[in-house]
mmCIF file with all atom_site columns, C-alpha atoms in Angstrom:
data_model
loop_
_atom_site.group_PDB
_atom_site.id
_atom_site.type_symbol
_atom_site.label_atom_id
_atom_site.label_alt_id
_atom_site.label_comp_id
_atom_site.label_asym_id
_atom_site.label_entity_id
_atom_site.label_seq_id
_atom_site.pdbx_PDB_ins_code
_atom_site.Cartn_x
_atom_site.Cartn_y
_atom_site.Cartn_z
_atom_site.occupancy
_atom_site.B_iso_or_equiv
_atom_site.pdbx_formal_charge
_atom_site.auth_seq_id
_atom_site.auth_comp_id
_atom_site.auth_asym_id
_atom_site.auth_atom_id
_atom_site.pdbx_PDB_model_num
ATOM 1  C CA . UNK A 1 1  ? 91.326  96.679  89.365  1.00 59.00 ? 1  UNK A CA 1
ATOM 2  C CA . UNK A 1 2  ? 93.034  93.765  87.917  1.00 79.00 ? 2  UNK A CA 1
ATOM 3  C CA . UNK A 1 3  ? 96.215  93.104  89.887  1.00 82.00 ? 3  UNK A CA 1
ATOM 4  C CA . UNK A 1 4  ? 98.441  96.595  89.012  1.00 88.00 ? 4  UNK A CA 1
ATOM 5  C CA . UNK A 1 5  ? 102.044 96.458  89.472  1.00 92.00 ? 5  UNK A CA 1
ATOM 6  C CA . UNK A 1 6  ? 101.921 99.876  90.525  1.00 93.00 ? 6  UNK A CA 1
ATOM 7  C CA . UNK A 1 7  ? 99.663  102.345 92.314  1.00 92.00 ? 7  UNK A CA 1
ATOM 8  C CA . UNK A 1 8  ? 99.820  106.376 92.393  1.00 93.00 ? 8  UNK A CA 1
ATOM 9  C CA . UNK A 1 9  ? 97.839  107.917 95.196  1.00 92.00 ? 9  UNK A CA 1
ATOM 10 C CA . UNK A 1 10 ? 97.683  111.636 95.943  1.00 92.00 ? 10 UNK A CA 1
ATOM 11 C CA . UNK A 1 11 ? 96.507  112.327 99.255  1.00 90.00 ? 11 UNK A CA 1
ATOM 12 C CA . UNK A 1 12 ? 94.194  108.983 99.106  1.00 89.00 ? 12 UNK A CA 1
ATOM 13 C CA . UNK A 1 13 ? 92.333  109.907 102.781 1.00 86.00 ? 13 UNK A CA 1
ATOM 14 C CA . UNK A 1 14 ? 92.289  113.738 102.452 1.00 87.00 ? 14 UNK A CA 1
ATOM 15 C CA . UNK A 1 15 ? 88.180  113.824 102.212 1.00 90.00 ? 15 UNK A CA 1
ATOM 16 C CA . UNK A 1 16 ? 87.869  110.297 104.315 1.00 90.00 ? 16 UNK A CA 1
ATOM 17 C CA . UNK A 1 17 ? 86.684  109.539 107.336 1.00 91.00 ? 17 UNK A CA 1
ATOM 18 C CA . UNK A 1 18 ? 88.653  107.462 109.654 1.00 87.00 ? 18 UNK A CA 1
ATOM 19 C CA . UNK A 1 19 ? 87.331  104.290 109.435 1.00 92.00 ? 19 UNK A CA 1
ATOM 20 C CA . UNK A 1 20 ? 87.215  105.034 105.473 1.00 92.00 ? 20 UNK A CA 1
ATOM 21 C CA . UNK A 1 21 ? 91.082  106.116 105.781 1.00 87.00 ? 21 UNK A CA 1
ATOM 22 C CA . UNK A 1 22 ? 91.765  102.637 107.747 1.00 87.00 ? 22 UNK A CA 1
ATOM 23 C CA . UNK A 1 23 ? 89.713  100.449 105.281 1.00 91.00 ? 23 UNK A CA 1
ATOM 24 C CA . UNK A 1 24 ? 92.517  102.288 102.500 1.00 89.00 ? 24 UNK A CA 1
ATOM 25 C CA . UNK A 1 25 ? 95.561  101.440 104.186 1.00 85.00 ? 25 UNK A CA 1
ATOM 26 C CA . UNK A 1 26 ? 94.415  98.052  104.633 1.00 88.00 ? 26 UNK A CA 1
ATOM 27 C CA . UNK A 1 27 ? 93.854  97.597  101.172 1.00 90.00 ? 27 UNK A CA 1
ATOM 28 C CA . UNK A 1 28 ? 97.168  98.559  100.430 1.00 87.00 ? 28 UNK A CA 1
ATOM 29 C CA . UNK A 1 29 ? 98.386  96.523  102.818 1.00 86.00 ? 29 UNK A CA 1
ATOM 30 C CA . UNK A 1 30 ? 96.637  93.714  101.265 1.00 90.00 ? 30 UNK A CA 1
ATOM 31 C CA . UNK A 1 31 ? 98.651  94.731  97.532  1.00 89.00 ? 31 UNK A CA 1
ATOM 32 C CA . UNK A 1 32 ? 101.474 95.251  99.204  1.00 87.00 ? 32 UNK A CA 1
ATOM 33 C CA . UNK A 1 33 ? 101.550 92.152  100.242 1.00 90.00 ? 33 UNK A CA 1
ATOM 34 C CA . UNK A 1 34 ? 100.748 90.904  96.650  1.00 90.00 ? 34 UNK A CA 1
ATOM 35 C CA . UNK A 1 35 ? 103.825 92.509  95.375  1.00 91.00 ? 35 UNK A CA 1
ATOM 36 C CA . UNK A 1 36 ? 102.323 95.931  94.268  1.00 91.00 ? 36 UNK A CA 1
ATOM 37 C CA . UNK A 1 37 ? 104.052 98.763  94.062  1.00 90.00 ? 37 UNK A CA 1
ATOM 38 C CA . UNK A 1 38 ? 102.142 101.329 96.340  1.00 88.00 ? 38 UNK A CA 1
ATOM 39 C CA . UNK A 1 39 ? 103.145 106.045 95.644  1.00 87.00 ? 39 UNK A CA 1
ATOM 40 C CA . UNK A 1 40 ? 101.515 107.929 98.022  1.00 85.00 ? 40 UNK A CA 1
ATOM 41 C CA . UNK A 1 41 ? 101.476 111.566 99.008  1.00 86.00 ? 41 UNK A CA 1
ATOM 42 C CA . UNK A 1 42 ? 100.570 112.986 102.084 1.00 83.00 ? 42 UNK A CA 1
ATOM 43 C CA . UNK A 1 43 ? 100.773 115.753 104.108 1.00 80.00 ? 43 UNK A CA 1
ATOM 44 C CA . UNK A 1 44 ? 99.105  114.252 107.218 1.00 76.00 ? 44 UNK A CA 1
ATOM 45 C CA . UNK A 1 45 ? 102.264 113.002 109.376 1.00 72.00 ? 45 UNK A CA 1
ATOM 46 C CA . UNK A 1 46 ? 99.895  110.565 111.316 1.00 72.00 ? 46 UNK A CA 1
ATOM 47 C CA . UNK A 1 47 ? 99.467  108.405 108.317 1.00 70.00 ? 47 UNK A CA 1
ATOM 48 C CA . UNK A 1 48 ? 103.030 108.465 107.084 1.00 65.00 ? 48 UNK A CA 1
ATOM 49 C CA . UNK A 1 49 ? 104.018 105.356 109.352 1.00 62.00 ? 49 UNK A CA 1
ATOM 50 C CA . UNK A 1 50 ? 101.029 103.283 108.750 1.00 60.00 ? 50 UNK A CA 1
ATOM 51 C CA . UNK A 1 51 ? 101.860 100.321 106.760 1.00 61.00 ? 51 UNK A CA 1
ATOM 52 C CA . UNK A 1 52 ? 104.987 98.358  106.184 1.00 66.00 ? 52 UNK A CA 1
ATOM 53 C CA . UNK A 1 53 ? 106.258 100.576 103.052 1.00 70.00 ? 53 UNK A CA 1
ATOM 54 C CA . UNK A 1 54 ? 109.579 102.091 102.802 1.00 78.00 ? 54 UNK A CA 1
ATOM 55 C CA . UNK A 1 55 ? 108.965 106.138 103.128 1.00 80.00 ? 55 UNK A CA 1
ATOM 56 C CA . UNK A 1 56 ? 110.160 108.777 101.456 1.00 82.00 ? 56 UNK A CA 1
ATOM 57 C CA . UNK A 1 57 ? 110.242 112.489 102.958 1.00 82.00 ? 57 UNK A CA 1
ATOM 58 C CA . UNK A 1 58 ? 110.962 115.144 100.618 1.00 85.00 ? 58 UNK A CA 1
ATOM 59 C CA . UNK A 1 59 ? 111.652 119.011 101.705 1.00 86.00 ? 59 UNK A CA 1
ATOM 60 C CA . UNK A 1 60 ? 112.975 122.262 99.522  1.00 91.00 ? 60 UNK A CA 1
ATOM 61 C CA . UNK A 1 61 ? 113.695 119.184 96.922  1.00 90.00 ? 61 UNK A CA 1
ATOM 62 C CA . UNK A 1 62 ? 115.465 116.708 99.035  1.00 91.00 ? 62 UNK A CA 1
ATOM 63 C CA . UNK A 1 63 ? 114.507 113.317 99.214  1.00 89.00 ? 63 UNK A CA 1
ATOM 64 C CA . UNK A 1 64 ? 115.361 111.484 102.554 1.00 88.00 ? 64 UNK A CA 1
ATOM 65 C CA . UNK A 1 65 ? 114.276 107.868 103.404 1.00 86.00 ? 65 UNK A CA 1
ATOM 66 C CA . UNK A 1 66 ? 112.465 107.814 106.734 1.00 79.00 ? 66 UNK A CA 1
ATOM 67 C CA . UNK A 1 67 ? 113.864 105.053 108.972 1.00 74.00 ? 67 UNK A CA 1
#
């Protein structure tokens, strides 16, 4: 990967381990940082506050911004 402005993850830990799943959000962390744009879906609520993103819940098609 050379530097992408933005990247789309579906579920990106479903099949990981935990130490695989941290190793993930750190490296997102780490493009965050480096101004990359970072999608991902989940369904696993105990990864939806790790990092410093902005989140995004959406239910029966409405989008509300987690806070």
């Amino acid at each position: 990967i050379t530097r992408p402005k933005v990247i789309l993850a579906d579920e990106p830990t479903g099949a990981l381990d935990a130490v695989s799943s941290e190793r993930i959000f750190r490296l997102f962390t780490k493009l965050y940082e480096q101004r990359t744009t970072i999608v991902y879906v989940t369904n696993d609520e105990t990864i939806m506050g790790t990092g410093p993103y902005r989140r995004l819940h959406i239910h029966n098609h409405i989008m509300q911004e987690i806070i």
